[in-house]
PDB file of C-alpha atoms in Angstrom:
ATOM      1  CA  MET O 262     160.044 298.754 113.168  1.00 36.00           C
ATOM      2  CA  SER O 263     158.413 297.833 109.905  1.00 36.00           C
ATOM      3  CA  PRO O 264     155.835 295.050 109.661  1.00 36.00           C
ATOM      4  CA  SER O 265     158.654 292.762 108.558  1.00 38.00           C
ATOM      5  CA  GLY O 266     160.423 293.425 111.862  1.00 46.00           C
ATOM      6  CA  ALA O 267     163.392 295.339 110.419  1.00 56.00           C
ATOM      7  CA  SER O 268     164.741 298.123 112.611  1.00 69.00           C
ATOM      8  CA  PRO O 269     165.422 301.543 111.088  1.00 87.00           C
ATOM      9  CA  ASP O 270     169.068 302.348 110.432  1.00 87.00           C
ATOM     10  CA  LEU O 271     170.252 305.341 112.477  1.00 91.00           C
ATOM     11  CA  ARG O 272     173.981 304.968 111.867  1.00 88.00           C
ATOM     12  CA  ASP O 273     174.026 307.974 109.537  1.00 89.00           C
ATOM     13  CA  LEU O 274     172.589 310.443 112.054  1.00 90.00           C
ATOM     14  CA  SER O 275     174.593 313.648 112.017  1.00 90.00           C
ATOM     15  CA  GLY O 276     174.858 315.900 115.032  1.00 93.00           C
ATOM     16  CA  LEU O 277     173.685 315.145 118.555  1.00 96.00           C
ATOM     17  CA  LEU O 278     170.403 313.560 119.612  1.00 97.00           C
ATOM     18  CA  LEU O 279     169.102 314.931 122.915  1.00 98.00           C
ATOM     19  CA  LEU O 280     166.595 312.870 124.897  1.00 98.00           C
ATOM     20  CA  VAL O 281     164.761 314.754 127.627  1.00 98.00           C
ATOM     21  CA  GLY O 282     163.225 312.251 130.018  1.00 97.00           C
ATOM     22  CA  ALA O 283     164.268 308.600 130.162  1.00 97.00           C
ATOM     23  CA  GLY O 284     161.387 306.982 131.972  1.00 95.00           C
ATOM     24  CA  LYS O 285     159.549 303.976 130.566  1.00 94.00           C
ATOM     25  CA  MET O 286     158.759 305.453 127.172  1.00 96.00           C
ATOM     26  CA  GLY O 287     161.904 307.530 126.824  1.00 97.00           C
ATOM     27  CA  GLY O 288     163.945 304.537 127.909  1.00 96.00           C
ATOM     28  CA  ALA O 289     162.213 302.344 125.323  1.00 96.00           C
ATOM     29  CA  LEU O 290     163.104 304.842 122.602  1.00 97.00           C
ATOM     30  CA  LEU O 291     166.698 304.991 123.806  1.00 97.00           C
ATOM     31  CA  ASP O 292     166.987 301.201 123.706  1.00 95.00           C
ATOM     32  CA  GLY O 293     165.524 301.204 120.227  1.00 95.00           C
ATOM     33  CA  TRP O 294     167.992 303.804 118.947  1.00 96.00           C
ATOM     34  CA  LEU O 295     170.934 301.821 120.233  1.00 95.00           C
ATOM     35  CA  ARG O 296     169.571 298.642 118.638  1.00 92.00           C
ATOM     36  CA  SER O 297     169.256 300.607 115.397  1.00 92.00           C
ATOM     37  CA  GLY O 298     172.965 301.305 115.326  1.00 93.00           C
ATOM     38  CA  LEU O 299     173.052 304.848 116.661  1.00 95.00           C
ATOM     39  CA  ASP O 300     176.472 305.694 118.091  1.00 96.00           C
ATOM     40  CA  PRO O 301     176.035 306.127 121.885  1.00 97.00           C
ATOM     41  CA  ALA O 302     178.409 309.092 121.725  1.00 96.00           C
ATOM     42  CA  LYS O 303     175.814 310.910 119.618  1.00 96.00           C
ATOM     43  CA  ILE O 304     173.206 310.681 122.381  1.00 97.00           C
ATOM     44  CA  ALA O 305     172.748 313.001 125.352  1.00 97.00           C
ATOM     45  CA  VAL O 306     170.149 312.200 128.005  1.00 98.00           C
ATOM     46  CA  ILE O 307     168.663 314.528 130.577  1.00 97.00           C
ATOM     47  CA  GLU O 308     167.096 312.477 133.347  1.00 96.00           C
ATOM     48  CA  PRO O 309     167.397 313.632 136.984  1.00 94.00           C
ATOM     49  CA  ASN O 310     166.580 310.188 138.365  1.00 94.00           C
ATOM     50  CA  PRO O 311     167.992 307.658 135.908  1.00 96.00           C
ATOM     51  CA  ALA O 312     167.208 303.988 136.387  1.00 95.00           C
ATOM     52  CA  PRO O 313     170.295 301.770 136.811  1.00 96.00           C
ATOM     53  CA  GLN O 314     170.082 300.535 133.213  1.00 95.00           C
ATOM     54  CA  ILE O 315     170.021 304.129 131.961  1.00 96.00           C
ATOM     55  CA  ALA O 316     172.917 305.183 134.200  1.00 96.00           C
ATOM     56  CA  ALA O 317     174.935 302.218 132.938  1.00 96.00           C
ATOM     57  CA  LEU O 318     174.756 303.581 129.390  1.00 96.00           C
ATOM     58  CA  ALA O 319     177.239 306.281 130.369  1.00 95.00           C
ATOM     59  CA  ASP O 320     179.916 303.577 130.255  1.00 95.00           C
ATOM     60  CA  ARG O 321     179.008 303.029 126.593  1.00 96.00           C
ATOM     61  CA  GLY O 322     179.468 306.690 125.745  1.00 96.00           C
ATOM     62  CA  VAL O 323     176.009 308.173 126.258  1.00 97.00           C
ATOM     63  CA  GLN O 324     176.234 311.653 127.778  1.00 97.00           C
ATOM     64  CA  LEU O 325     174.107 311.517 130.927  1.00 97.00           C
ATOM     65  CA  ASN O 326     172.880 314.805 132.373  1.00 97.00           C
ATOM     66  CA  PRO O 327     175.433 317.035 130.636  1.00 96.00           C
ATOM     67  CA  ASP O 328     175.449 320.794 131.127  1.00 95.00           C
ATOM     68  CA  VAL O 329     172.973 322.013 128.518  1.00 93.00           C
ATOM     69  CA  ALA O 330     175.168 325.022 127.874  1.00 90.00           C
ATOM     70  CA  ASP O 331     177.920 322.691 126.660  1.00 92.00           C
ATOM     71  CA  LEU O 332     175.753 320.948 124.058  1.00 93.00           C
ATOM     72  CA  SER O 333     176.250 321.946 120.440  1.00 89.00           C
ATOM     73  CA  HIS O 334     175.208 320.718 117.022  1.00 91.00           C
ATOM     74  CA  VAL O 335     171.964 319.278 118.390  1.00 94.00           C
ATOM     75  CA  SER O 336     170.157 317.967 115.322  1.00 95.00           C
ATOM     76  CA  ALA O 337     167.133 316.519 117.132  1.00 97.00           C
ATOM     77  CA  VAL O 338     165.501 316.740 120.547  1.00 97.00           C
ATOM     78  CA  VAL O 339     163.006 314.164 121.795  1.00 98.00           C
ATOM     79  CA  ILE O 340     160.922 315.320 124.757  1.00 98.00           C
ATOM     80  CA  ALA O 341     159.577 312.420 126.806  1.00 97.00           C
ATOM     81  CA  VAL O 342     158.731 314.000 130.158  1.00 96.00           C
ATOM     82  CA  LYS O 343     155.416 314.008 131.980  1.00 92.00           C
ATOM     83  CA  PRO O 344     153.182 316.969 131.093  1.00 87.00           C
ATOM     84  CA  GLN O 345     153.353 318.251 134.674  1.00 89.00           C
ATOM     85  CA  ILE O 346     157.006 319.212 134.248  1.00 94.00           C
ATOM     86  CA  ALA O 347     156.838 320.105 130.568  1.00 93.00           C
ATOM     87  CA  ASP O 348     157.251 323.847 131.021  1.00 93.00           C
ATOM     88  CA  GLN O 349     160.300 323.426 133.258  1.00 95.00           C
ATOM     89  CA  ALA O 350     161.879 320.886 130.916  1.00 95.00           C
ATOM     90  CA  MET O 351     161.333 322.944 127.781  1.00 95.00           C
ATOM     91  CA  ALA O 352     162.716 326.082 129.413  1.00 95.00           C
ATOM     92  CA  ALA O 353     165.868 324.174 130.346  1.00 94.00           C
ATOM     93  CA  ILE O 354     166.556 322.894 126.834  1.00 95.00           C
ATOM     94  CA  ALA O 355     165.467 325.965 124.885  1.00 95.00           C
ATOM     95  CA  PRO O 356     169.078 327.206 124.410  1.00 93.00           C
ATOM     96  CA  THR O 357     169.986 324.027 122.514  1.00 93.00           C
ATOM     97  CA  ILE O 358     167.272 324.474 119.901  1.00 94.00           C
ATOM     98  CA  GLY O 359     167.765 326.375 116.687  1.00 90.00           C
ATOM     99  CA  ALA O 360     165.812 326.832 113.484  1.00 90.00           C
ATOM    100  CA  SER O 361     167.243 323.626 112.008  1.00 92.00           C
ATOM    101  CA  THR O 362     166.667 321.471 115.097  1.00 95.00           C
ATOM    102  CA  LEU O 363     163.959 318.833 114.893  1.00 97.00           C
ATOM    103  CA  VAL O 364     161.850 318.655 118.059  1.00 97.00           C
ATOM    104  CA  VAL O 365     159.800 315.514 118.656  1.00 98.00           C
ATOM    105  CA  SER O 366     157.409 315.476 121.603  1.00 97.00           C
ATOM    106  CA  ILE O 367     155.732 312.386 123.015  1.00 97.00           C
ATOM    107  CA  MET O 368     154.189 314.340 125.886  1.00 93.00           C
ATOM    108  CA  ALA O 369     150.520 313.570 126.408  1.00 88.00           C
ATOM    109  CA  GLY O 370     148.134 316.480 126.033  1.00 86.00           C
ATOM    110  CA  ARG O 371     150.717 318.998 124.777  1.00 92.00           C
ATOM    111  CA  THR O 372     149.670 320.456 121.452  1.00 95.00           C
ATOM    112  CA  LEU O 373     152.026 321.673 118.746  1.00 96.00           C
ATOM    113  CA  GLN O 374     150.929 325.224 119.489  1.00 95.00           C
ATOM    114  CA  LEU O 375     151.820 324.889 123.169  1.00 93.00           C
ATOM    115  CA  ILE O 376     155.203 323.388 122.345  1.00 95.00           C
ATOM    116  CA  SER O 377     155.908 326.045 119.731  1.00 95.00           C
ATOM    117  CA  SER O 378     155.051 328.839 122.161  1.00 94.00           C
ATOM    118  CA  SER O 379     157.472 327.401 124.721  1.00 93.00           C
ATOM    119  CA  LEU O 380     160.265 326.748 122.215  1.00 94.00           C
ATOM    120  CA  LYS O 381     160.134 329.894 120.130  1.00 91.00           C
ATOM    121  CA  ASN O 382     163.353 329.119 118.253  1.00 89.00           C
ATOM    122  CA  ALA O 383     162.137 325.729 117.104  1.00 91.00           C
ATOM    123  CA  GLY O 384     161.574 325.259 113.414  1.00 89.00           C
ATOM    124  CA  ALA O 385     160.397 321.708 112.847  1.00 96.00           C
ATOM    125  CA  LEU O 386     158.065 320.102 115.377  1.00 98.00           C
ATOM    126  CA  VAL O 387     156.525 316.646 115.535  1.00 98.00           C
ATOM    127  CA  ARG O 388     153.957 315.598 118.107  1.00 98.00           C
ATOM    128  CA  ALA O 389     153.731 311.853 118.601  1.00 98.00           C
ATOM    129  CA  MET O 390     151.667 309.400 120.638  1.00 97.00           C
ATOM    130  CA  PRO O 391     153.317 306.005 121.238  1.00 97.00           C
ATOM    131  CA  ASN O 392     151.980 303.198 123.402  1.00 97.00           C
ATOM    132  CA  THR O 393     153.451 300.842 125.956  1.00 97.00           C
ATOM    133  CA  PRO O 394     154.217 297.855 123.669  1.00 97.00           C
ATOM    134  CA  ALA O 395     157.055 300.101 122.488  1.00 96.00           C
ATOM    135  CA  ALA O 396     158.963 298.538 125.382  1.00 95.00           C
ATOM    136  CA  ILE O 397     159.229 295.303 123.372  1.00 95.00           C
ATOM    137  CA  GLY O 398     159.515 296.890 119.929  1.00 94.00           C
ATOM    138  CA  ARG O 399     155.858 296.222 119.117  1.00 96.00           C
ATOM    139  CA  GLY O 400     154.369 299.651 119.698  1.00 97.00           C
ATOM    140  CA  ILE O 401     152.324 301.810 117.381  1.00 98.00           C
ATOM    141  CA  THR O 402     153.079 305.532 117.249  1.00 98.00           C
ATOM    142  CA  VAL O 403     151.004 308.175 115.493  1.00 98.00           C
ATOM    143  CA  ALA O 404     152.747 311.430 114.582  1.00 98.00           C
ATOM    144  CA  VAL O 405     151.679 314.824 113.272  1.00 98.00           C
ATOM    145  CA  PRO O 406     154.217 317.327 111.867  1.00 98.00           C
ATOM    146  CA  LEU O 407     154.512 321.094 111.910  1.00 97.00           C
ATOM    147  CA  ARG O 408     156.961 322.915 109.619  1.00 96.00           C
ATOM    148  CA  ALA O 409     158.974 319.716 109.128  1.00 96.00           C
ATOM    149  CA  SER O 410     160.834 319.204 105.867  1.00 95.00           C
ATOM    150  CA  ASP O 411     160.810 315.814 104.157  1.00 96.00           C
ATOM    151  CA  VAL O 412     164.282 315.139 105.554  1.00 94.00           C
ATOM    152  CA  GLN O 413     163.238 316.062 109.100  1.00 96.00           C
ATOM    153  CA  ARG O 414     160.051 314.052 108.838  1.00 96.00           C
ATOM    154  CA  ASN O 415     162.077 311.060 107.682  1.00 96.00           C
ATOM    155  CA  LEU O 416     164.386 311.473 110.669  1.00 96.00           C
ATOM    156  CA  ALA O 417     161.427 311.660 113.043  1.00 97.00           C
ATOM    157  CA  HIS O 418     159.975 308.536 111.441  1.00 97.00           C
ATOM    158  CA  ARG O 419     163.199 306.594 111.931  1.00 96.00           C
ATOM    159  CA  LEU O 420     163.534 307.725 115.549  1.00 97.00           C
ATOM    160  CA  LEU O 421     159.980 306.668 116.354  1.00 97.00           C
ATOM    161  CA  ALA O 422     160.099 303.463 114.292  1.00 97.00           C
ATOM    162  CA  SER O 423     162.803 302.081 116.573  1.00 96.00           C
ATOM    163  CA  THR O 424     159.989 300.951 118.901  1.00 96.00           C
ATOM    164  CA  GLY O 425     157.419 299.728 116.368  1.00 96.00           C
ATOM    165  CA  THR O 426     155.132 300.872 113.588  1.00 97.00           C
ATOM    166  CA  VAL O 427     154.628 304.567 112.792  1.00 98.00           C
ATOM    167  CA  ALA O 428     151.571 306.178 111.205  1.00 98.00           C
ATOM    168  CA  TRP O 429     151.263 309.847 110.206  1.00 98.00           C
ATOM    169  CA  VAL O 430     148.310 312.213 110.243  1.00 98.00           C
ATOM    170  CA  GLU O 431     148.123 315.792 109.039  1.00 97.00           C
ATOM    171  CA  ASP O 432     145.216 316.840 111.277  1.00 98.00           C
ATOM    172  CA  GLU O 433     146.301 317.331 114.892  1.00 97.00           C
ATOM    173  CA  THR O 434     142.725 317.181 116.180  1.00 96.00           C
ATOM    174  CA  LEU O 435     142.815 313.438 115.464  1.00 97.00           C
ATOM    175  CA  MET O 436     145.402 312.971 118.207  1.00 97.00           C
ATOM    176  CA  ASP O 437     142.745 312.928 120.922  1.00 96.00           C
ATOM    177  CA  ALA O 438     141.063 309.911 119.325  1.00 97.00           C
ATOM    178  CA  VAL O 439     144.482 308.367 118.661  1.00 97.00           C
ATOM    179  CA  THR O 440     145.265 308.696 122.366  1.00 96.00           C
ATOM    180  CA  ALA O 441     141.954 307.021 123.210  1.00 97.00           C
ATOM    181  CA  VAL O 442     142.410 304.097 120.793  1.00 98.00           C
ATOM    182  CA  SER O 443     146.101 303.197 120.697  1.00 98.00           C
ATOM    183  CA  GLY O 444     147.592 305.261 123.516  1.00 97.00           C
ATOM    184  CA  SER O 445     145.168 303.909 126.110  1.00 97.00           C
ATOM    185  CA  GLY O 446     144.283 300.758 124.169  1.00 98.00           C
ATOM    186  CA  PRO O 447     146.759 298.397 125.853  1.00 98.00           C
ATOM    187  CA  ALA O 448     144.922 298.953 129.145  1.00 98.00           C
ATOM    188  CA  TYR O 449     141.673 297.818 127.515  1.00 98.00           C
ATOM    189  CA  VAL O 450     143.357 294.612 126.343  1.00 98.00           C
ATOM    190  CA  PHE O 451     144.821 293.981 129.803  1.00 98.00           C
ATOM    191  CA  LEU O 452     141.353 294.500 131.286  1.00 98.00           C
ATOM    192  CA  LEU O 453     139.990 291.941 128.815  1.00 98.00           C
ATOM    193  CA  ALA O 454     142.547 289.433 130.091  1.00 98.00           C
ATOM    194  CA  GLU O 455     141.585 290.239 133.689  1.00 98.00           C
ATOM    195  CA  ALA O 456     137.875 289.870 132.983  1.00 98.00           C
ATOM    196  CA  LEU O 457     138.351 286.636 131.046  1.00 98.00           C
ATOM    197  CA  ALA O 458     140.327 285.143 133.916  1.00 98.00           C
ATOM    198  CA  GLN O 459     137.682 286.228 136.437  1.00 98.00           C
ATOM    199  CA  ALA O 460     134.975 284.689 134.261  1.00 98.00           C
ATOM    200  CA  GLY O 461     136.971 281.472 134.141  1.00 98.00           C
ATOM    201  CA  VAL O 462     137.135 281.356 137.922  1.00 98.00           C
ATOM    202  CA  ALA O 463     133.384 281.997 138.095  1.00 98.00           C
ATOM    203  CA  ALA O 464     132.889 279.049 135.716  1.00 98.00           C
ATOM    204  CA  GLY O 465     134.805 276.781 138.104  1.00 98.00           C
ATOM    205  CA  LEU O 466     138.440 276.953 136.987  1.00 98.00           C
ATOM    206  CA  PRO O 467     141.252 277.263 139.542  1.00 98.00           C
ATOM    207  CA  GLN O 468     142.494 280.854 139.569  1.00 98.00           C
ATOM    208  CA  HIS O 469     146.042 280.085 138.434  1.00 98.00           C
ATOM    209  CA  LEU O 470     144.733 278.075 135.476  1.00 98.00           C
ATOM    210  CA  ALA O 471     142.148 280.713 134.558  1.00 98.00           C
ATOM    211  CA  GLU O 472     144.818 283.420 134.598  1.00 98.00           C
ATOM    212  CA  LYS O 473     147.178 281.344 132.464  1.00 98.00           C
ATOM    213  CA  LEU O 474     144.465 280.526 129.930  1.00 98.00           C
ATOM    214  CA  ALA O 475     143.386 284.161 129.691  1.00 98.00           C
ATOM    215  CA  ARG O 476     146.934 285.507 129.350  1.00 98.00           C
ATOM    216  CA  GLU O 477     147.977 283.011 126.670  1.00 98.00           C
ATOM    217  CA  THR O 478     144.694 283.346 124.785  1.00 98.00           C
ATOM    218  CA  VAL O 479     144.885 287.137 124.595  1.00 98.00           C
ATOM    219  CA  ALA O 480     148.583 287.080 123.703  1.00 98.00           C
ATOM    220  CA  GLY O 481     148.157 284.334 121.113  1.00 98.00           C
ATOM    221  CA  ALA O 482     145.101 285.896 119.506  1.00 98.00           C
ATOM    222  CA  GLY O 483     146.918 289.215 119.306  1.00 97.00           C
ATOM    223  CA  GLU O 484     149.893 287.587 117.610  1.00 97.00           C
ATOM    224  CA  LEU O 485     147.579 285.780 115.178  1.00 98.00           C
ATOM    225  CA  LEU O 486     145.918 289.083 114.315  1.00 98.00           C
ATOM    226  CA  HIS O 487     149.347 290.671 113.884  1.00 97.00           C
ATOM    227  CA  ARG O 488     150.559 287.985 111.485  1.00 97.00           C
ATOM    228  CA  SER O 489     147.350 287.287 109.603  1.00 98.00           C
ATOM    229  CA  ALA O 490     146.301 288.869 106.326  1.00 98.00           C
ATOM    230  CA  PHE O 491     142.684 288.695 107.522  1.00 98.00           C
ATOM    231  CA  ASP O 492     140.950 291.466 109.443  1.00 98.00           C
ATOM    232  CA  ALA O 493     139.670 290.994 112.977  1.00 98.00           C
ATOM    233  CA  ALA O 494     136.079 290.352 111.886  1.00 98.00           C
ATOM    234  CA  THR O 495     137.123 287.531 109.545  1.00 98.00           C
ATOM    235  CA  LEU O 496     139.297 285.917 112.219  1.00 98.00           C
ATOM    236  CA  ARG O 497     136.367 286.101 114.636  1.00 98.00           C
ATOM    237  CA  GLU O 498     134.046 284.514 112.100  1.00 98.00           C
ATOM    238  CA  ASN O 499     136.577 281.767 111.373  1.00 97.00           C
ATOM    239  CA  VAL O 500     136.531 280.579 114.980  1.00 97.00           C
ATOM    240  CA  THR O 501     132.736 280.798 115.361  1.00 98.00           C
ATOM    241  CA  SER O 502     130.666 277.735 114.439  1.00 97.00           C
ATOM    242  CA  PRO O 503     126.887 278.237 114.100  1.00 96.00           C
ATOM    243  CA  GLY O 504     125.170 277.077 117.246  1.00 97.00           C
ATOM    244  CA  GLY O 505     128.479 276.411 119.001  1.00 98.00           C
ATOM    245  CA  THR O 506     130.005 277.584 122.253  1.00 98.00           C
ATOM    246  CA  THR O 507     131.724 280.628 120.734  1.00 98.00           C
ATOM    247  CA  ALA O 508     128.458 281.694 119.079  1.00 98.00           C
ATOM    248  CA  ALA O 509     126.676 281.462 122.439  1.00 98.00           C
ATOM    249  CA  ALA O 510     129.249 283.740 124.055  1.00 98.00           C
ATOM    250  CA  LEU O 511     129.234 286.213 121.169  1.00 98.00           C
ATOM    251  CA  GLU O 512     125.457 286.537 121.367  1.00 97.00           C
ATOM    252  CA  VAL O 513     126.062 288.083 124.786  1.00 97.00           C
ATOM    253  CA  LEU O 514     129.131 290.136 123.870  1.00 98.00           C
ATOM    254  CA  MET O 515     127.587 291.448 120.641  1.00 97.00           C
ATOM    255  CA  GLY O 516     124.107 292.011 122.051  1.00 95.00           C
ATOM    256  CA  LYS O 517     122.517 295.280 123.138  1.00 93.00           C
ATOM    257  CA  ASP O 518     124.893 297.246 125.410  1.00 93.00           C
ATOM    258  CA  GLY O 519     127.542 294.643 124.623  1.00 96.00           C
ATOM    259  CA  LEU O 520     131.256 294.997 124.034  1.00 97.00           C
ATOM    260  CA  ALA O 521     130.993 297.191 120.920  1.00 96.00           C
ATOM    261  CA  ASP O 522     128.773 299.727 122.676  1.00 97.00           C
ATOM    262  CA  LEU O 523     130.933 299.691 125.793  1.00 97.00           C
ATOM    263  CA  MET O 524     134.071 300.247 123.709  1.00 98.00           C
ATOM    264  CA  LYS O 525     132.517 303.184 121.863  1.00 98.00           C
ATOM    265  CA  ARG O 526     131.614 304.788 125.175  1.00 98.00           C
ATOM    266  CA  ALA O 527     135.051 304.100 126.619  1.00 98.00           C
ATOM    267  CA  VAL O 528     136.896 305.567 123.629  1.00 98.00           C
ATOM    268  CA  ALA O 529     134.572 308.580 123.599  1.00 98.00           C
ATOM    269  CA  ALA O 530     135.293 309.187 127.292  1.00 98.00           C
ATOM    270  CA  ALA O 531     139.057 308.931 126.766  1.00 96.00           C
ATOM    271  CA  THR O 532     138.880 311.212 123.712  1.00 96.00           C
ATOM    272  CA  GLU O 533     137.003 313.857 125.661  1.00 96.00           C
ATOM    273  CA  ARG O 534     139.435 313.619 128.570  1.00 94.00           C
ATOM    274  CA  SER O 535     142.352 314.058 126.141  1.00 92.00           C
ATOM    275  CA  ARG O 536     140.750 317.227 124.741  1.00 91.00           C
ATOM    276  CA  LYS O 537     140.305 318.641 128.224  1.00 90.00           C
ATOM    277  CA  LEU O 538     143.883 317.864 129.215  1.00 85.00           C
ATOM    278  CA  ALA O 539     145.105 319.663 126.102  1.00 82.00           C
ATOM    279  CA  GLY O 540     143.188 322.740 127.141  1.00 73.00           C
TER     280      GLY O 540
END
């Protein structure tokens, strides 16, 4: 999805699109592809335990759990399984992949080298890291290519853009920091809402009111940031009057060992954990 909110057009996709794993993130991608005009008959899904809404797509023409041996003309494969079953999943789909097949992986901690070693016939590979707002079409995905032509990269972009904005990097080592900032970032924002609500209760607000105020404030501020031409620092400054209540709070949050320092430490910890998981 572009910043203007327009969905990518997938009606011209040739060949079959194979989705391996239709959990929360895989399911979000699948929903996005269908919204983008992709013919359900051009989609095959491998998901041993499909949710009811995924199973219902078979009535629209999506091939659910077909025999891999029967699949032909697979133009793209999107792997959206948990890393724990990655080896098993990739071994199962390897026969469908040829030199011209685009393989897109959104598996956490699986490097392009690891994927390439498991799928030896694969030509073009793209490793991508989405985040959970993809479920409402407001995600951000960062992708890094390997041996992908301009046409294949464009296809990968359109597939990923069905759930939000897409950014590209050429250096795969950046993906650990990407995981720490945008991949894990929604959890930090949810924690902010939790902490703000708890602080409201401590200041004397009823819990239900504190939770409502925190939820709507975080959601509204995020939407304002999304729509505004100003950066976050300018928006913060615009709501801060010298000597006012916001300034008093920011003196604490921006003081020594405040929010900025905590966030740096948190992102550093997540980045290091991502490196370790990748081996």
